[in-house]
C-alpha positions as a printed Julia matrix, in Angstrom:
138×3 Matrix{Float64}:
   0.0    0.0     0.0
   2.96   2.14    0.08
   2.74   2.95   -3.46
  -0.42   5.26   -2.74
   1.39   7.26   -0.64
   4.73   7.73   -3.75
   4.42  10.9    -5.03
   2.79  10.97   -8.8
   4.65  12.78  -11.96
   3.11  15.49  -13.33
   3.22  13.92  -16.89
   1.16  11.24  -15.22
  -1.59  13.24  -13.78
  -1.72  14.92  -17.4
  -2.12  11.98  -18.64
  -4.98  10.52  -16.83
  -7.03  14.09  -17.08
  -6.2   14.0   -20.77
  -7.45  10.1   -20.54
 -10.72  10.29  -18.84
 -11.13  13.11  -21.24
 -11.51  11.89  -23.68
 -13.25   8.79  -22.58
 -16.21  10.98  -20.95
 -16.41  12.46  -24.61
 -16.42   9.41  -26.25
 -18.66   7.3   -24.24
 -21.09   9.96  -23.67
 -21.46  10.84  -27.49
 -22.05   7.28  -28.39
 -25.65   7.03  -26.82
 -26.67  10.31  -28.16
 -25.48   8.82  -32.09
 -28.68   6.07  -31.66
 -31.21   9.67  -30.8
 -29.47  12.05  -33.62
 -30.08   8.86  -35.76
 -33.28   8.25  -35.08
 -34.29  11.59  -35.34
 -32.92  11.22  -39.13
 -35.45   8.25  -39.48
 -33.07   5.78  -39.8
 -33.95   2.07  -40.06
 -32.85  -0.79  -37.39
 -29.91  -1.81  -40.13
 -28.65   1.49  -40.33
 -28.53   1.7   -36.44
 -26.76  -1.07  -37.13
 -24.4    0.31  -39.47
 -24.02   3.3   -37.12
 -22.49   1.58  -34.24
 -20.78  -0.4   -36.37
 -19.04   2.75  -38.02
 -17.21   3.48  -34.82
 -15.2   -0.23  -34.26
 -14.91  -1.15  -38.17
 -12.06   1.79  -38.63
 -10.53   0.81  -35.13
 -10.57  -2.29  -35.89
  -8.68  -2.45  -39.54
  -6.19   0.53  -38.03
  -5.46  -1.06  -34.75
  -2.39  -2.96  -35.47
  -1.06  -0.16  -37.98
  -1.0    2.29  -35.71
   0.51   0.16  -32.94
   3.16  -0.25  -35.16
   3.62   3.13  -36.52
   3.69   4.45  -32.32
   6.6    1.59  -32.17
   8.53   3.11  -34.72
   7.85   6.74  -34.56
   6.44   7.17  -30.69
   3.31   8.07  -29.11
   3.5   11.82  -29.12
   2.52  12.43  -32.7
  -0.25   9.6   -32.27
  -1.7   11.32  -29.23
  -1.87  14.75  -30.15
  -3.53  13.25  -33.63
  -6.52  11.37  -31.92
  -6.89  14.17  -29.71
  -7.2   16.14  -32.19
  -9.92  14.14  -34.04
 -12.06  13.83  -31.19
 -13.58  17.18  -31.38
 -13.73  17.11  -34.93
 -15.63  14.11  -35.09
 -18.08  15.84  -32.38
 -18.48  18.97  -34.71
 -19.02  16.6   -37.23
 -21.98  14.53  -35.29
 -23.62  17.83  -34.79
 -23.57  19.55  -37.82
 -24.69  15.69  -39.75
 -28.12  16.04  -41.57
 -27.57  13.05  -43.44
 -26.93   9.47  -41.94
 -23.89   9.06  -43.83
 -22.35  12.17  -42.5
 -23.33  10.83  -39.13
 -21.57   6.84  -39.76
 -18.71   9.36  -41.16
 -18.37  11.21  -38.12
 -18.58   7.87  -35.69
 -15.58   6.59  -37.51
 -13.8    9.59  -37.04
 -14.41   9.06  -33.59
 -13.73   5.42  -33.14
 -10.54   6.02  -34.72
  -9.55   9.31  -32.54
 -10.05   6.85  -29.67
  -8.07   4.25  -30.54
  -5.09   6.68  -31.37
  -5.48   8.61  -28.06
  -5.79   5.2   -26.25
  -2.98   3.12  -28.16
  -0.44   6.05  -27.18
  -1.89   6.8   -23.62
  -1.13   2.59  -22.78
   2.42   3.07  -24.41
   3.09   6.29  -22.58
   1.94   3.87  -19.5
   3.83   0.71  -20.52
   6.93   3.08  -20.86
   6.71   4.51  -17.56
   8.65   7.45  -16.36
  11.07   7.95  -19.72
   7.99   8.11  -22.15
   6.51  10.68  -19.59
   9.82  12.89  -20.18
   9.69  12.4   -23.65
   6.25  13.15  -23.55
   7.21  16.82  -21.08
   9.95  17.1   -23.62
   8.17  17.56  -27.06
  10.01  14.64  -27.79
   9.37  11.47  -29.76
């Protein structure tokens, strides 16, 4: 229990603000997607489509980007998918087509797998990707 009581890295706490972040957007858009859908009268398989949207593009990117934070580091990676997030909100609110609106939920998915996919490697790399991280550094 003594590790409670270590003191905590300022790149950390940014980290884990920047984290639950984005996760409060994310996971608090997602519900609303299913209303702004409905209210475009879409049909049971395009609510369908719609959730789908946001895992498909995570899905097919998830082990390029892992490898492209490998090689180039998480900064860059980060900074992107936190960068997409609002975006991809802008984009849910201004959609008047369904399309738009799958369009937008991708965007999203795939900001949150970038943001998450460098926040874990930042993690996994403790206290030198945190300096790195301070730095401006890959």
């Amino acid at each position: 229990m003594s590790w409670l009581l270590a003191p905590v890295s300022s790149w950390f706490v940014r980290l884990m603000v920047a984290t639950a972040a984005s996760q409060l957007v994310v996971f608090a858009l997602r519900p609303v997607l299913t209303y702004q859908a409905l209210s475009l009268h879409a049909s049971t398989a395009q609510l369908g489509l719609l959730v789908t949207s946001f895992s498909v593009v995570s899905l097919v990117a998830a082990i390029p980007v892992g490898r492209g934070i490998d090689r180039r580091g998480e900064r860059g990676y980060l900074l992107a998918g936190a960068a997409m997030l609002p975006f991809a909100v802008l984009g849910m609110l201004a959609a008047d087509r369904l399309e738009l609106l799958m369009a937008a939920s991708a965007a999203l998915g795939l900001g949150q797998l970038l943001t998450m996919i460098a926040c874990q490697t930042i993690i996994a790399n403790g206290r030198e990707a945190g300096r790195r991280l301070s730095a401006g550094r890959r």
